[in-house]
Amino acid sequence: MNFKYSVVCVIGLSIALIGCGGVPEADSVNCSGRGLESSLATFRNDEVARQAFVDKCDALKKGN
């Protein structure tokens, strides 16, 4: 019974984590330090989207 429960939990968690993918939003966490590094890594093959993200981060920093 424990094995079945574990398998169901692993499958559910996998589906939830796969659904979390996507483009990061420009916010205070994603625009500074390690958050910025990991956010920019998601734009590896899309220079236009990467530049738009950096511009949003710059606008966020100027607004504060």
PDB file of N, CA and C in Angstrom:
ATOM      1  N   MET A   1       0.818  -1.186   0.000  1.00  0.00           N
ATOM      2  CA  MET A   1       0.000   0.000   0.000  1.00  0.00           C
ATOM      3  C   MET A   1       0.868   1.259   0.000  1.00  0.00           C
ATOM      4  N   ASN A   2       1.952   1.268   0.741  1.00  0.00           N
ATOM      5  CA  ASN A   2       2.847   2.416   0.774  1.00  0.00           C
ATOM      6  C   ASN A   2       3.490   2.674  -0.580  1.00  0.00           C
ATOM      7  N   PHE A   3       3.835   1.612  -1.293  1.00  0.00           N
ATOM      8  CA  PHE A   3       4.464   1.756  -2.598  1.00  0.00           C
ATOM      9  C   PHE A   3       3.512   2.432  -3.581  1.00  0.00           C
ATOM     10  N   LYS A   4       2.246   2.030  -3.584  1.00  0.00           N
ATOM     11  CA  LYS A   4       1.260   2.640  -4.480  1.00  0.00           C
ATOM     12  C   LYS A   4       1.084   4.120  -4.158  1.00  0.00           C
ATOM     13  N   TYR A   5       1.041   4.437  -2.880  1.00  0.00           N
ATOM     14  CA  TYR A   5       0.904   5.819  -2.460  1.00  0.00           C
ATOM     15  C   TYR A   5       2.119   6.642  -2.911  1.00  0.00           C
ATOM     16  N   SER A   6       3.294   6.086  -2.786  1.00  0.00           N
ATOM     17  CA  SER A   6       4.515   6.781  -3.190  1.00  0.00           C
ATOM     18  C   SER A   6       4.539   7.027  -4.690  1.00  0.00           C
ATOM     19  N   VAL A   7       4.130   6.032  -5.461  1.00  0.00           N
ATOM     20  CA  VAL A   7       4.111   6.179  -6.921  1.00  0.00           C
ATOM     21  C   VAL A   7       3.130   7.276  -7.317  1.00  0.00           C
ATOM     22  N   VAL A   8       1.963   7.289  -6.706  1.00  0.00           N
ATOM     23  CA  VAL A   8       0.965   8.317  -7.020  1.00  0.00           C
ATOM     24  C   VAL A   8       1.490   9.701  -6.650  1.00  0.00           C
ATOM     25  N   CYS A   9       2.154   9.826  -5.528  1.00  0.00           N
ATOM     26  CA  CYS A   9       2.719  11.109  -5.110  1.00  0.00           C
ATOM     27  C   CYS A   9       3.818  11.579  -6.059  1.00  0.00           C
ATOM     28  N   VAL A  10       4.674  10.679  -6.490  1.00  0.00           N
ATOM     29  CA  VAL A  10       5.751  11.037  -7.412  1.00  0.00           C
ATOM     30  C   VAL A  10       5.178  11.488  -8.750  1.00  0.00           C
ATOM     31  N   ILE A  11       4.187  10.796  -9.242  1.00  0.00           N
ATOM     32  CA  ILE A  11       3.564  11.180 -10.518  1.00  0.00           C
ATOM     33  C   ILE A  11       2.878  12.536 -10.376  1.00  0.00           C
ATOM     34  N   GLY A  12       2.163  12.743  -9.293  1.00  0.00           N
ATOM     35  CA  GLY A  12       1.497  14.028  -9.076  1.00  0.00           C
ATOM     36  C   GLY A  12       2.477  15.175  -8.961  1.00  0.00           C
ATOM     37  N   LEU A  13       3.552  14.971  -8.233  1.00  0.00           N
ATOM     38  CA  LEU A  13       4.569  15.997  -8.084  1.00  0.00           C
ATOM     39  C   LEU A  13       5.250  16.300  -9.415  1.00  0.00           C
ATOM     40  N   SER A  14       5.509  15.277 -10.199  1.00  0.00           N
ATOM     41  CA  SER A  14       6.131  15.470 -11.509  1.00  0.00           C
ATOM     42  C   SER A  14       5.243  16.311 -12.411  1.00  0.00           C
ATOM     43  N   ILE A  15       3.962  16.020 -12.419  1.00  0.00           N
ATOM     44  CA  ILE A  15       3.033  16.788 -13.248  1.00  0.00           C
ATOM     45  C   ILE A  15       2.988  18.237 -12.781  1.00  0.00           C
ATOM     46  N   ALA A  16       2.976  18.450 -11.480  1.00  0.00           N
ATOM     47  CA  ALA A  16       2.942  19.805 -10.946  1.00  0.00           C
ATOM     48  C   ALA A  16       4.202  20.577 -11.309  1.00  0.00           C
ATOM     49  N   LEU A  17       5.354  19.949 -11.221  1.00  0.00           N
ATOM     50  CA  LEU A  17       6.607  20.637 -11.539  1.00  0.00           C
ATOM     51  C   LEU A  17       6.755  20.910 -13.024  1.00  0.00           C
ATOM     52  N   ILE A  18       6.287  20.016 -13.855  1.00  0.00           N
ATOM     53  CA  ILE A  18       6.347  20.244 -15.297  1.00  0.00           C
ATOM     54  C   ILE A  18       5.468  21.424 -15.665  1.00  0.00           C
ATOM     55  N   GLY A  19       4.343  21.570 -15.007  1.00  0.00           N
ATOM     56  CA  GLY A  19       3.443  22.677 -15.263  1.00  0.00           C
ATOM     57  C   GLY A  19       3.987  24.018 -14.814  1.00  0.00           C
ATOM     58  N   CYS A  20       5.035  24.033 -14.013  1.00  0.00           N
ATOM     59  CA  CYS A  20       5.598  25.278 -13.503  1.00  0.00           C
ATOM     60  C   CYS A  20       6.539  25.950 -14.500  1.00  0.00           C
ATOM     61  N   GLY A  21       6.844  25.298 -15.581  1.00  0.00           N
ATOM     62  CA  GLY A  21       7.768  25.873 -16.551  1.00  0.00           C
ATOM     63  C   GLY A  21       7.179  27.096 -17.217  1.00  0.00           C
ATOM     64  N   GLY A  22       7.977  27.845 -17.903  1.00  0.00           N
ATOM     65  CA  GLY A  22       7.496  29.019 -18.598  1.00  0.00           C
ATOM     66  C   GLY A  22       8.466  30.171 -18.446  1.00  0.00           C
ATOM     67  N   VAL A  23       8.013  31.316 -18.883  1.00  0.00           N
ATOM     68  CA  VAL A  23       8.836  32.510 -18.862  1.00  0.00           C
ATOM     69  C   VAL A  23       8.734  33.158 -17.484  1.00  0.00           C
ATOM     70  N   PRO A  24       9.869  33.458 -16.864  1.00  0.00           N
ATOM     71  CA  PRO A  24       9.822  34.118 -15.560  1.00  0.00           C
ATOM     72  C   PRO A  24       9.336  35.562 -15.689  1.00  0.00           C
ATOM     73  N   GLU A  25       8.674  36.043 -14.658  1.00  0.00           N
ATOM     74  CA  GLU A  25       8.198  37.419 -14.638  1.00  0.00           C
ATOM     75  C   GLU A  25       9.266  38.314 -14.030  1.00  0.00           C
ATOM     76  N   ALA A  26       9.287  39.554 -14.488  1.00  0.00           N
ATOM     77  CA  ALA A  26      10.232  40.522 -13.943  1.00  0.00           C
ATOM     78  C   ALA A  26       9.709  41.000 -12.592  1.00  0.00           C
ATOM     79  N   ASP A  27      10.357  40.589 -11.527  1.00  0.00           N
ATOM     80  CA  ASP A  27      10.031  41.055 -10.183  1.00  0.00           C
ATOM     81  C   ASP A  27      11.327  41.199  -9.399  1.00  0.00           C
ATOM     82  N   SER A  28      11.206  41.622  -8.161  1.00  0.00           N
ATOM     83  CA  SER A  28      12.417  41.915  -7.382  1.00  0.00           C
ATOM     84  C   SER A  28      13.282  40.681  -7.168  1.00  0.00           C
ATOM     85  N   VAL A  29      12.688  39.502  -7.111  1.00  0.00           N
ATOM     86  CA  VAL A  29      13.460  38.270  -6.906  1.00  0.00           C
ATOM     87  C   VAL A  29      14.151  37.852  -8.195  1.00  0.00           C
ATOM     88  N   ASN A  30      13.434  37.885  -9.315  1.00  0.00           N
ATOM     89  CA  ASN A  30      13.996  37.429 -10.581  1.00  0.00           C
ATOM     90  C   ASN A  30      14.932  38.445 -11.221  1.00  0.00           C
ATOM     91  N   CYS A  31      14.970  39.658 -10.717  1.00  0.00           N
ATOM     92  CA  CYS A  31      15.808  40.698 -11.322  1.00  0.00           C
ATOM     93  C   CYS A  31      17.057  41.015 -10.505  1.00  0.00           C
ATOM     94  N   SER A  32      17.408  40.152  -9.556  1.00  0.00           N
ATOM     95  CA  SER A  32      18.613  40.428  -8.776  1.00  0.00           C
ATOM     96  C   SER A  32      19.345  39.135  -8.448  1.00  0.00           C
ATOM     97  N   GLY A  33      20.636  39.207  -8.436  1.00  0.00           N
ATOM     98  CA  GLY A  33      21.496  38.100  -8.011  1.00  0.00           C
ATOM     99  C   GLY A  33      21.276  36.801  -8.754  1.00  0.00           C
ATOM    100  N   ARG A  34      21.156  35.711  -7.980  1.00  0.00           N
ATOM    101  CA  ARG A  34      21.003  34.375  -8.555  1.00  0.00           C
ATOM    102  C   ARG A  34      19.695  34.246  -9.324  1.00  0.00           C
ATOM    103  N   GLY A  35      18.665  34.966  -8.903  1.00  0.00           N
ATOM    104  CA  GLY A  35      17.390  34.933  -9.614  1.00  0.00           C
ATOM    105  C   GLY A  35      17.537  35.445 -11.033  1.00  0.00           C
ATOM    106  N   LEU A  36      18.339  36.489 -11.193  1.00  0.00           N
ATOM    107  CA  LEU A  36      18.580  37.044 -12.527  1.00  0.00           C
ATOM    108  C   LEU A  36      19.348  36.057 -13.390  1.00  0.00           C
ATOM    109  N   GLU A  37      20.342  35.418 -12.810  1.00  0.00           N
ATOM    110  CA  GLU A  37      21.122  34.427 -13.561  1.00  0.00           C
ATOM    111  C   GLU A  37      20.242  33.284 -14.049  1.00  0.00           C
ATOM    112  N   SER A  38      19.426  32.745 -13.173  1.00  0.00           N
ATOM    113  CA  SER A  38      18.579  31.620 -13.573  1.00  0.00           C
ATOM    114  C   SER A  38      17.480  32.064 -14.532  1.00  0.00           C
ATOM    115  N   SER A  39      16.976  33.287 -14.368  1.00  0.00           N
ATOM    116  CA  SER A  39      15.948  33.790 -15.277  1.00  0.00           C
ATOM    117  C   SER A  39      16.517  33.979 -16.675  1.00  0.00           C
ATOM    118  N   LEU A  40      17.703  34.546 -16.759  1.00  0.00           N
ATOM    119  CA  LEU A  40      18.302  34.770 -18.073  1.00  0.00           C
ATOM    120  C   LEU A  40      18.676  33.457 -18.761  1.00  0.00           C
ATOM    121  N   ALA A  41      18.936  32.425 -17.972  1.00  0.00           N
ATOM    122  CA  ALA A  41      19.253  31.125 -18.560  1.00  0.00           C
ATOM    123  C   ALA A  41      18.056  30.547 -19.314  1.00  0.00           C
ATOM    124  N   THR A  42      16.848  30.916 -18.918  1.00  0.00           N
ATOM    125  CA  THR A  42      15.667  30.403 -19.621  1.00  0.00           C
ATOM    126  C   THR A  42      15.513  31.038 -20.994  1.00  0.00           C
ATOM    127  N   PHE A  43      16.136  32.184 -21.210  1.00  0.00           N
ATOM    128  CA  PHE A  43      16.065  32.878 -22.499  1.00  0.00           C
ATOM    129  C   PHE A  43      17.289  32.587 -23.368  1.00  0.00           C
ATOM    130  N   ARG A  44      17.878  31.447 -23.204  1.00  0.00           N
ATOM    131  CA  ARG A  44      19.122  31.091 -23.873  1.00  0.00           C
ATOM    132  C   ARG A  44      19.052  31.252 -25.395  1.00  0.00           C
ATOM    133  N   ASN A  45      17.946  30.845 -26.011  1.00  0.00           N
ATOM    134  CA  ASN A  45      17.856  30.853 -27.477  1.00  0.00           C
ATOM    135  C   ASN A  45      16.913  31.916 -28.006  1.00  0.00           C
ATOM    136  N   ASP A  46      16.481  32.867 -27.167  1.00  0.00           N
ATOM    137  CA  ASP A  46      15.533  33.893 -27.585  1.00  0.00           C
ATOM    138  C   ASP A  46      16.038  35.259 -27.126  1.00  0.00           C
ATOM    139  N   GLU A  47      16.858  35.873 -27.950  1.00  0.00           N
ATOM    140  CA  GLU A  47      17.497  37.131 -27.582  1.00  0.00           C
ATOM    141  C   GLU A  47      16.485  38.261 -27.427  1.00  0.00           C
ATOM    142  N   VAL A  48      15.429  38.267 -28.230  1.00  0.00           N
ATOM    143  CA  VAL A  48      14.427  39.329 -28.149  1.00  0.00           C
ATOM    144  C   VAL A  48      13.700  39.262 -26.803  1.00  0.00           C
ATOM    145  N   ALA A  49      13.284  38.074 -26.398  1.00  0.00           N
ATOM    146  CA  ALA A  49      12.603  37.912 -25.110  1.00  0.00           C
ATOM    147  C   ALA A  49      13.558  38.211 -23.962  1.00  0.00           C
ATOM    148  N   ARG A  50      14.818  37.843 -24.120  1.00  0.00           N
ATOM    149  CA  ARG A  50      15.821  38.117 -23.078  1.00  0.00           C
ATOM    150  C   ARG A  50      15.985  39.615 -22.884  1.00  0.00           C
ATOM    151  N   GLN A  51      16.085  40.351 -23.994  1.00  0.00           N
ATOM    152  CA  GLN A  51      16.245  41.806 -23.901  1.00  0.00           C
ATOM    153  C   GLN A  51      14.999  42.456 -23.309  1.00  0.00           C
ATOM    154  N   ALA A  52      13.822  41.946 -23.658  1.00  0.00           N
ATOM    155  CA  ALA A  52      12.589  42.487 -23.088  1.00  0.00           C
ATOM    156  C   ALA A  52      12.554  42.266 -21.578  1.00  0.00           C
ATOM    157  N   PHE A  53      13.021  41.103 -21.118  1.00  0.00           N
ATOM    158  CA  PHE A  53      13.078  40.825 -19.686  1.00  0.00           C
ATOM    159  C   PHE A  53      14.045  41.774 -18.995  1.00  0.00           C
ATOM    160  N   VAL A  54      15.208  41.987 -19.571  1.00  0.00           N
ATOM    161  CA  VAL A  54      16.203  42.892 -18.983  1.00  0.00           C
ATOM    162  C   VAL A  54      15.650  44.316 -18.937  1.00  0.00           C
ATOM    163  N   ASP A  55      14.938  44.732 -19.983  1.00  0.00           N
ATOM    164  CA  ASP A  55      14.343  46.070 -19.995  1.00  0.00           C
ATOM    165  C   ASP A  55      13.298  46.224 -18.893  1.00  0.00           C
ATOM    166  N   LYS A  56      12.490  45.186 -18.672  1.00  0.00           N
ATOM    167  CA  LYS A  56      11.496  45.228 -17.593  1.00  0.00           C
ATOM    168  C   LYS A  56      12.184  45.312 -16.235  1.00  0.00           C
ATOM    169  N   CYS A  57      13.284  44.578 -16.075  1.00  0.00           N
ATOM    170  CA  CYS A  57      14.040  44.643 -14.821  1.00  0.00           C
ATOM    171  C   CYS A  57      14.610  46.039 -14.605  1.00  0.00           C
ATOM    172  N   ASP A  58      15.147  46.639 -15.658  1.00  0.00           N
ATOM    173  CA  ASP A  58      15.674  48.005 -15.545  1.00  0.00           C
ATOM    174  C   ASP A  58      14.584  48.985 -15.165  1.00  0.00           C
ATOM    175  N   ALA A  59      13.402  48.838 -15.790  1.00  0.00           N
ATOM    176  CA  ALA A  59      12.282  49.728 -15.470  1.00  0.00           C
ATOM    177  C   ALA A  59      11.834  49.522 -14.028  1.00  0.00           C
ATOM    178  N   LEU A  60      11.873  48.294 -13.559  1.00  0.00           N
ATOM    179  CA  LEU A  60      11.491  48.004 -12.181  1.00  0.00           C
ATOM    180  C   LEU A  60      12.468  48.641 -11.202  1.00  0.00           C
ATOM    181  N   LYS A  61      13.755  48.583 -11.524  1.00  0.00           N
ATOM    182  CA  LYS A  61      14.757  49.182 -10.649  1.00  0.00           C
ATOM    183  C   LYS A  61      14.641  50.707 -10.625  1.00  0.00           C
ATOM    184  N   LYS A  62      14.341  51.320 -11.763  1.00  0.00           N
ATOM    185  CA  LYS A  62      14.200  52.773 -11.823  1.00  0.00           C
ATOM    186  C   LYS A  62      12.938  53.257 -11.122  1.00  0.00           C
ATOM    187  N   GLY A  63      11.926  52.400 -11.097  1.00  0.00           N
ATOM    188  CA  GLY A  63      10.661  52.766 -10.466  1.00  0.00           C
ATOM    189  C   GLY A  63      10.738  52.762  -8.960  1.00  0.00           C
ATOM    190  N   ASN A  64      11.708  52.081  -8.390  1.00  0.00           N
ATOM    191  CA  ASN A  64      11.821  52.013  -6.918  1.00  0.00           C
ATOM    192  C   ASN A  64      12.737  53.034  -6.369  1.00  0.00           C
TER     193      ASN A  64
END
